[in-house]
N, CA, C and O atoms as a DFTB+ gen file, in Angstrom:
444 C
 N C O
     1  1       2.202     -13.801     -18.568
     2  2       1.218     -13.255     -17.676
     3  2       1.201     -11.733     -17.781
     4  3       2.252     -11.130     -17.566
     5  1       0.058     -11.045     -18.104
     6  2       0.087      -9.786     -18.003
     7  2      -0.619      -9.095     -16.475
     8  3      -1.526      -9.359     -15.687
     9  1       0.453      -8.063     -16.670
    10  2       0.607      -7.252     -15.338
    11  2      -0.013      -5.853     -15.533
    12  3       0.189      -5.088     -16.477
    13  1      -0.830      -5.659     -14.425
    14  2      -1.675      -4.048     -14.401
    15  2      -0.671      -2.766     -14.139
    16  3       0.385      -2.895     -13.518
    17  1      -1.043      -1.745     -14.585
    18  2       0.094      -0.973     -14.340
    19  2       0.388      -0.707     -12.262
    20  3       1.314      -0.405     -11.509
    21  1      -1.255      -1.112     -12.163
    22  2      -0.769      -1.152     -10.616
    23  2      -0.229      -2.041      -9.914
    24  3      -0.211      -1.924      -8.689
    25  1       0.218      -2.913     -10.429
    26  2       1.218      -4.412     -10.104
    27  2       2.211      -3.945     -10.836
    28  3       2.874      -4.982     -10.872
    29  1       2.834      -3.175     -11.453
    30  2       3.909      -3.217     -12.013
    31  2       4.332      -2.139     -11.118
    32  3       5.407      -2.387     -10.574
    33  1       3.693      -0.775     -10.737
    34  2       4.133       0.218     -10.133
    35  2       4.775      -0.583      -8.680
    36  3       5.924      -0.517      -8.241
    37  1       3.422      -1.455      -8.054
    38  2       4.241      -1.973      -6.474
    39  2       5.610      -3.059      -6.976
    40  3       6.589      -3.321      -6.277
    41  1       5.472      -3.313      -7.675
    42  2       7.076      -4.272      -7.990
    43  2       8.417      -3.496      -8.612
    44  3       9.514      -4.037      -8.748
    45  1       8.083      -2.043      -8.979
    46  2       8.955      -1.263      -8.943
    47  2       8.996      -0.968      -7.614
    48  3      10.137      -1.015      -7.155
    49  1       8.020      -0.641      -6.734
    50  2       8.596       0.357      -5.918
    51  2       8.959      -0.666      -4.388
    52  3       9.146      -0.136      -3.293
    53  1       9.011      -2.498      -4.666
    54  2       9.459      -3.370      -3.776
    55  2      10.938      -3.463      -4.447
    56  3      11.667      -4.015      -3.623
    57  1      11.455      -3.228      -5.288
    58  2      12.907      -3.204      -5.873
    59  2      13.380      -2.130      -5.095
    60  3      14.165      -2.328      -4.168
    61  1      12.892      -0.806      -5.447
    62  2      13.578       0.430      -5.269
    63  2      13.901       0.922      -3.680
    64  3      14.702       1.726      -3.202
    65  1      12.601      -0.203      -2.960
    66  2      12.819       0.369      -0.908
    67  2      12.981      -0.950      -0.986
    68  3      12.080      -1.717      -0.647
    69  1      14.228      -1.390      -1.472
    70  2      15.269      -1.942      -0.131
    71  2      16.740      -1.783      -0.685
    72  3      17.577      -2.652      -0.932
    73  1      16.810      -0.213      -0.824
    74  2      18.072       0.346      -0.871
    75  2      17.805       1.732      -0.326
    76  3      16.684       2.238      -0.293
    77  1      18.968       2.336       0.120
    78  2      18.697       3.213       1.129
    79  2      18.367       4.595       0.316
    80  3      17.480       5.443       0.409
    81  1      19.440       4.423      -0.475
    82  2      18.536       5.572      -1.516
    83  2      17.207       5.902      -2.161
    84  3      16.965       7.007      -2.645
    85  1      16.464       5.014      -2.146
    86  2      15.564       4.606      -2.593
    87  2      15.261       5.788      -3.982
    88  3      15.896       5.671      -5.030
    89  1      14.517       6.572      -3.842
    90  2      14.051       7.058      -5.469
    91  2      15.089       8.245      -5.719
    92  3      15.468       8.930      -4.770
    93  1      15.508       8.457      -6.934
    94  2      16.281       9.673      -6.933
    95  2      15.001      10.996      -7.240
    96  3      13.797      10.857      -7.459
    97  1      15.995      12.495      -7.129
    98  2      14.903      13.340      -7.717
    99  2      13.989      12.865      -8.161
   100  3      13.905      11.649      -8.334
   101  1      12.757      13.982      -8.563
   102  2      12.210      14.204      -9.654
   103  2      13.248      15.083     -10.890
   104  3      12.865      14.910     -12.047
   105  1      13.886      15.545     -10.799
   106  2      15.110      16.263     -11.662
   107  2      15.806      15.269     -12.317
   108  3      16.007      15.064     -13.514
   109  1      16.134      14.692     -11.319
   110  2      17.325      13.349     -11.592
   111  2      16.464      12.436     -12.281
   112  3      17.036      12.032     -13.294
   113  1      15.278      11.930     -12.138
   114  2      14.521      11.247     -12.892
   115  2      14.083      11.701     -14.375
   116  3      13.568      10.974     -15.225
   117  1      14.406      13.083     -14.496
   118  2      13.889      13.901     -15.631
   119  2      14.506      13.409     -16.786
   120  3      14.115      13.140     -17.922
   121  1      15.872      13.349     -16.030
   122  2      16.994      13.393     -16.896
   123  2      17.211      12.515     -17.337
   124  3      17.458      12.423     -18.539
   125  1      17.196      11.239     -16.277
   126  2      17.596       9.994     -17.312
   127  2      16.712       9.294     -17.384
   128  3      16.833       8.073     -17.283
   129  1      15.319      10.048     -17.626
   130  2      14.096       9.814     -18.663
   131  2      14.393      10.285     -19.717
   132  3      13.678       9.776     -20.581
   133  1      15.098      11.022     -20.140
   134  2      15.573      12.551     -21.224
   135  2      16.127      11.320     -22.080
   136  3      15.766      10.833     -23.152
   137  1      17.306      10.964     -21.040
   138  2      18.862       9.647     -21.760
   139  2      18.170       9.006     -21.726
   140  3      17.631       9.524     -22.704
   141  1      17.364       8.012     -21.442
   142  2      16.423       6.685     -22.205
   143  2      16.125       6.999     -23.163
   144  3      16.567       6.377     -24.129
   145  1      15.224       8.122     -23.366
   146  2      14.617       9.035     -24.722
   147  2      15.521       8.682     -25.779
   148  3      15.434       8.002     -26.802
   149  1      16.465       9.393     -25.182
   150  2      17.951       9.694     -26.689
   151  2      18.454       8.218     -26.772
   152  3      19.381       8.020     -27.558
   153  1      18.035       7.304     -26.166
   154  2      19.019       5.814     -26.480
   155  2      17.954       5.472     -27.491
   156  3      18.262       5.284     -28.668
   157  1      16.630       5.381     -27.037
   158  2      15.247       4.715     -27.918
   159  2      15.157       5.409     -29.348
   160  3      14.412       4.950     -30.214
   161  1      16.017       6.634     -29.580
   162  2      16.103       7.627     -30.886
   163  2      17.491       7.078     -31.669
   164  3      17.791       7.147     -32.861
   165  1      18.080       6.613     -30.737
   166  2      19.599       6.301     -31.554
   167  2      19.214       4.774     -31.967
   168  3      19.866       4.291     -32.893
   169  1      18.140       3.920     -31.314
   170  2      17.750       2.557     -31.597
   171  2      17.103       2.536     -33.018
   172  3      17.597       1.967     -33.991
   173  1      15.798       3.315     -33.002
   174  2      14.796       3.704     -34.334
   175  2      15.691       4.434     -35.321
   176  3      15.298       4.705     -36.456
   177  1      16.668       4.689     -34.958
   178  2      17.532       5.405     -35.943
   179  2      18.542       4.326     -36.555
   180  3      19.000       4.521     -37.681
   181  1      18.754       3.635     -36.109
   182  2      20.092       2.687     -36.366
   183  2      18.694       1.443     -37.030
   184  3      19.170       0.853     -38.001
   185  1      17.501       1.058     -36.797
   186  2      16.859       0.546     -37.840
   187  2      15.885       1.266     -38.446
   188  3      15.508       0.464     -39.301
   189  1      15.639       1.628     -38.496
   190  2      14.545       2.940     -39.577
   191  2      15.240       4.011     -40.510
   192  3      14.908       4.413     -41.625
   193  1      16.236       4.324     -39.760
   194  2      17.043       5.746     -40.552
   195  2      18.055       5.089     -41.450
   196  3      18.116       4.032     -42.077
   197  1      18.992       6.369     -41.221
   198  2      19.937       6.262     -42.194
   199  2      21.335       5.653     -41.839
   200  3      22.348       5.318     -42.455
   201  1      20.801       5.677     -40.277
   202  2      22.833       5.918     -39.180
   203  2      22.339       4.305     -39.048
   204  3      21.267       4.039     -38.506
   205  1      23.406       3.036     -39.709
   206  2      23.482       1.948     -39.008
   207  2      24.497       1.936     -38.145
   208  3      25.514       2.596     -38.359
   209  1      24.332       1.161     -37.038
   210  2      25.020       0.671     -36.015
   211  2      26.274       0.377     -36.138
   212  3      26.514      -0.642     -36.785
   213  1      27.420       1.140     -35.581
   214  2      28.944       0.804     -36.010
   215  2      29.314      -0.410     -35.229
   216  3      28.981      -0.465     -34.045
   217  1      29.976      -1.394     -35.786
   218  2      30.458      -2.669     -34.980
   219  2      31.145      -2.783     -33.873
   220  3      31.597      -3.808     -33.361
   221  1      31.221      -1.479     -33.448
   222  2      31.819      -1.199     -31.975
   223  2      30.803      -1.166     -30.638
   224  3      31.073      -1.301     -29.444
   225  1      29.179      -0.868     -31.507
   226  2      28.029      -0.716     -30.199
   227  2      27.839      -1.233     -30.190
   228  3      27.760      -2.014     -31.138
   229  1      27.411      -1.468     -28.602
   230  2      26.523      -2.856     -28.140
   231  2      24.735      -3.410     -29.029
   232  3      23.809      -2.755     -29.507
   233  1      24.906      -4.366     -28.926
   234  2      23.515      -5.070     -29.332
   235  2      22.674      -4.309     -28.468
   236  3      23.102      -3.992     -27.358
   237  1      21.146      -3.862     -28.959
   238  2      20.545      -3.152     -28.256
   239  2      18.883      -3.617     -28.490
   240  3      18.736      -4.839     -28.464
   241  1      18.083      -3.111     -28.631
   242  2      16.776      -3.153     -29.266
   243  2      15.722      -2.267     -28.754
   244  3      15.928      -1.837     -27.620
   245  1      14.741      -1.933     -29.282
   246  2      14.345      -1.327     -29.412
   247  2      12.851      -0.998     -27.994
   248  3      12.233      -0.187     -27.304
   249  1      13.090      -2.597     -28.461
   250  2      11.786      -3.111     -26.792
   251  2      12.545      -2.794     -25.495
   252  3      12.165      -2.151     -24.517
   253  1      13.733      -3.416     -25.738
   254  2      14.569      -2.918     -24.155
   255  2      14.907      -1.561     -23.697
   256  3      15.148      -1.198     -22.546
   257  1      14.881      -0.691     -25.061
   258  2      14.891       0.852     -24.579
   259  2      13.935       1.373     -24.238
   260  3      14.019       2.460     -23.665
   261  1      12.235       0.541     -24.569
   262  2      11.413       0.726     -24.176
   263  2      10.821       0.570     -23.012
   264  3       9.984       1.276     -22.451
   265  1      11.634      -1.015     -22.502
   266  2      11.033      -1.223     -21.161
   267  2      11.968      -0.065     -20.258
   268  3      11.290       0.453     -19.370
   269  1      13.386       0.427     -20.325
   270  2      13.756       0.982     -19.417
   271  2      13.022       2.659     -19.519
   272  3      13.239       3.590     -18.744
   273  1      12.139       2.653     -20.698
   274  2      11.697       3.899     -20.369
   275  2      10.253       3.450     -19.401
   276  3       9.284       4.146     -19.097
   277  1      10.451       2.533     -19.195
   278  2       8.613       2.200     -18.925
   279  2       9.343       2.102     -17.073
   280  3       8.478       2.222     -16.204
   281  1      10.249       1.977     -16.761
   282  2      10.633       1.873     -15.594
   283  2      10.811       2.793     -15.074
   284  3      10.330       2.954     -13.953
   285  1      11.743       3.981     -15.815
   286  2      11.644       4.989     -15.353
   287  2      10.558       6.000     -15.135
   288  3      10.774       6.972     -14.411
   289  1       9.131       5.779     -15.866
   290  2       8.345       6.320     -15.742
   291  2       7.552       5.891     -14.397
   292  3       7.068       6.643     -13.551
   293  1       7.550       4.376     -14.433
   294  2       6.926       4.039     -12.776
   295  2       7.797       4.246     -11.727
   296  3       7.186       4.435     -10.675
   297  1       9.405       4.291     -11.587
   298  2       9.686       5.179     -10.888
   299  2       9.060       6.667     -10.542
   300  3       8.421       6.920      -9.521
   301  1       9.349       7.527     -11.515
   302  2       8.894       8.739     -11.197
   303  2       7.505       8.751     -10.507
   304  3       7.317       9.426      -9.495
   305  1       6.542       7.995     -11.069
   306  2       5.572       8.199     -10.769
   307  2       5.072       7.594      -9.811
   308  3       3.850       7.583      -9.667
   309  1       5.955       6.921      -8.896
   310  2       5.847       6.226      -7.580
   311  2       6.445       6.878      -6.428
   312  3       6.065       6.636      -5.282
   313  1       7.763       8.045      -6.824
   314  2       7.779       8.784      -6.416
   315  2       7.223      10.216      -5.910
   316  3       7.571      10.820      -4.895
   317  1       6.032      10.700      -7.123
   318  2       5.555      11.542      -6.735
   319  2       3.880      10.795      -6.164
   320  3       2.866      11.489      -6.228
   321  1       3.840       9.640      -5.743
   322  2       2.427       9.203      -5.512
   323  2       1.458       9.382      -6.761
   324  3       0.305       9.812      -6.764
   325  1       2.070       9.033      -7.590
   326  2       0.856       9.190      -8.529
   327  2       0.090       7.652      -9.348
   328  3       0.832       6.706      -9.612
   329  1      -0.840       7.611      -9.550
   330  2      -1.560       6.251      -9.564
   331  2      -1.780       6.085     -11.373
   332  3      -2.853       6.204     -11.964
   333  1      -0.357       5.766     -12.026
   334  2      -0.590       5.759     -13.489
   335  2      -1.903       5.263     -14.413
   336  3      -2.283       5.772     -15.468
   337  1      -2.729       3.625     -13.398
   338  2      -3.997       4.027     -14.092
   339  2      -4.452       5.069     -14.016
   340  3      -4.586       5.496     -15.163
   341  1      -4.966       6.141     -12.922
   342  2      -5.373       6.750     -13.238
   343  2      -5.662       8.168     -13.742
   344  3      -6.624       8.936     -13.738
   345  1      -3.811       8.169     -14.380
   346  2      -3.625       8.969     -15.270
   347  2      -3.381       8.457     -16.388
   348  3      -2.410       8.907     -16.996
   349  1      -4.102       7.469     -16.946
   350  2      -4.201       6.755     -18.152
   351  2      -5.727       6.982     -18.034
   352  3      -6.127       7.678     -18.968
   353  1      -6.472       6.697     -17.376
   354  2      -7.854       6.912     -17.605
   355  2      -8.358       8.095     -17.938
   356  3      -9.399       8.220     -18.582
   357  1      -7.340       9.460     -17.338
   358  2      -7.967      10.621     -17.389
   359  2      -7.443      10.958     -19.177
   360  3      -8.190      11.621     -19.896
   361  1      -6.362      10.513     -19.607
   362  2      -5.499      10.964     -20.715
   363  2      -6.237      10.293     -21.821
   364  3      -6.092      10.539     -23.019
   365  1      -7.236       9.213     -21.166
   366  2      -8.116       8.016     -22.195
   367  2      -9.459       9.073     -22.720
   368  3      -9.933       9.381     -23.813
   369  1      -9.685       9.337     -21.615
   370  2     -10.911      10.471     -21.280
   371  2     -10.953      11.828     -22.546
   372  3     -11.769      12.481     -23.195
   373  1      -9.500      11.689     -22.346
   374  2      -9.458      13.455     -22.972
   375  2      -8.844      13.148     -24.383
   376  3      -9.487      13.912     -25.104
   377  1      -8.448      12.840     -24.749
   378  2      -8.101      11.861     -26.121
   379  2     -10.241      11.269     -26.784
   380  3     -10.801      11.463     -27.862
   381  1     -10.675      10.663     -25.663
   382  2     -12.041      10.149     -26.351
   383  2     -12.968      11.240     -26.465
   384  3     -14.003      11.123     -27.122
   385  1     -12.547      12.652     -25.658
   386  2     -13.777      14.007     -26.197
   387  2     -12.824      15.104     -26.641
   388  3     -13.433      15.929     -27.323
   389  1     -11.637      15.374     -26.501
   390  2     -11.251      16.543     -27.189
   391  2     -10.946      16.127     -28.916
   392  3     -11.157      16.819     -29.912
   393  1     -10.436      14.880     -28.820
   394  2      -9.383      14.530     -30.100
   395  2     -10.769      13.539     -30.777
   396  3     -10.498      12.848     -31.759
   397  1     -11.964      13.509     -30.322
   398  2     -12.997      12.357     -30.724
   399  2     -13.446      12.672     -32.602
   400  3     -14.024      11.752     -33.181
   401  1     -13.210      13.643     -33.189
   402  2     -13.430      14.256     -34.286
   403  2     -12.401      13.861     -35.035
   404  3     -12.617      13.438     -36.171
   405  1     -11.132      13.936     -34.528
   406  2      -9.376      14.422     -35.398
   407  2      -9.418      13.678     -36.556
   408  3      -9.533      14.123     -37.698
   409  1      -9.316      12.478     -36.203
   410  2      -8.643      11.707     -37.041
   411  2      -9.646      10.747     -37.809
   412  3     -10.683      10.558     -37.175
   413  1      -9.585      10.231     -38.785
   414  2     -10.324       9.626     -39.927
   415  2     -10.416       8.046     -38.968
   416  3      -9.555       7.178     -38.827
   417  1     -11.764       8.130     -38.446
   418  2     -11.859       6.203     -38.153
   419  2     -12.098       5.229     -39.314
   420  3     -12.524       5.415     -40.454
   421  1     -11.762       4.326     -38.778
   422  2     -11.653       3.413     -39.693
   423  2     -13.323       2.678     -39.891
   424  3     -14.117       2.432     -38.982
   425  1     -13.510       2.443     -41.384
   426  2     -14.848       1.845     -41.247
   427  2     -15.192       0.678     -41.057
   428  3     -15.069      -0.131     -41.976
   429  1     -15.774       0.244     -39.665
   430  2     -16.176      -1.137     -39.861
   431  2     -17.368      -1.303     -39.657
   432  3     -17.754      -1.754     -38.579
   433  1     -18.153      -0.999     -40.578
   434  2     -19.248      -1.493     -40.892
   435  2     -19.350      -2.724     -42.185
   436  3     -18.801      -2.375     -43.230
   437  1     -19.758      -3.595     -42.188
   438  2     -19.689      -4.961     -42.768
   439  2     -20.494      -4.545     -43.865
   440  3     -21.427      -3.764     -43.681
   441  1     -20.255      -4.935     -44.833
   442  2     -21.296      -4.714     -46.026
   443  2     -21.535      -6.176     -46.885
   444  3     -22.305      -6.210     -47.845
């Protein structure tokens, strides 16, 4: 079943208030948005690069460093009230008229 980012934001933020702490910083969120970052670089690195995985680290992958970055981002952004569609719409927006030239589309016109 796929989930809207605004169903995913309220099911983060029904996890996160019912603990008393509820959201950390925005600082504190920075950061171990930063350390997700560097785990998802040591993942693409250990299959894409050159550094394989020493038999001492844990099994990892690449999707799961992804979803915990995708958590920490609806954290943050549930913390500062912010409504990720619609800072996906505006980032859709500006990507479809600033960047609308950049890059070589692909042709699909049928011949």
């Amino acid at each position: 079943m796929e989930k809207s980012l605004a169903e995913m934001q309220r099911e983060v933020d029904r996890y996160i208030s019912q603990f008393e702490e509820g959201y950390f910083s925005p600082l504190s969120m920075l950061a171990r948005m930063s350390e997700e970052v560097g785990e998802l670089a040591r993942e693409v690195n250990h299959q894409f690069g050159e550094k394989p995985k020493k038999d001492s680290e844990d099994e990892n992958s690449i999707e799961l460093e992804l979803g915990d970055i995708l958590f920490i981002t609806l954290c943050f952004a549930n913390s500062l009230n912010i409504d990720l569609s619609a800072a996906h719409d505006s980032v859709m927006h500006k990507f479809n008229t600033r960047d609308a030239s950049r890059w070589t589309k692909k042709n699909t016109d049928q011949v």
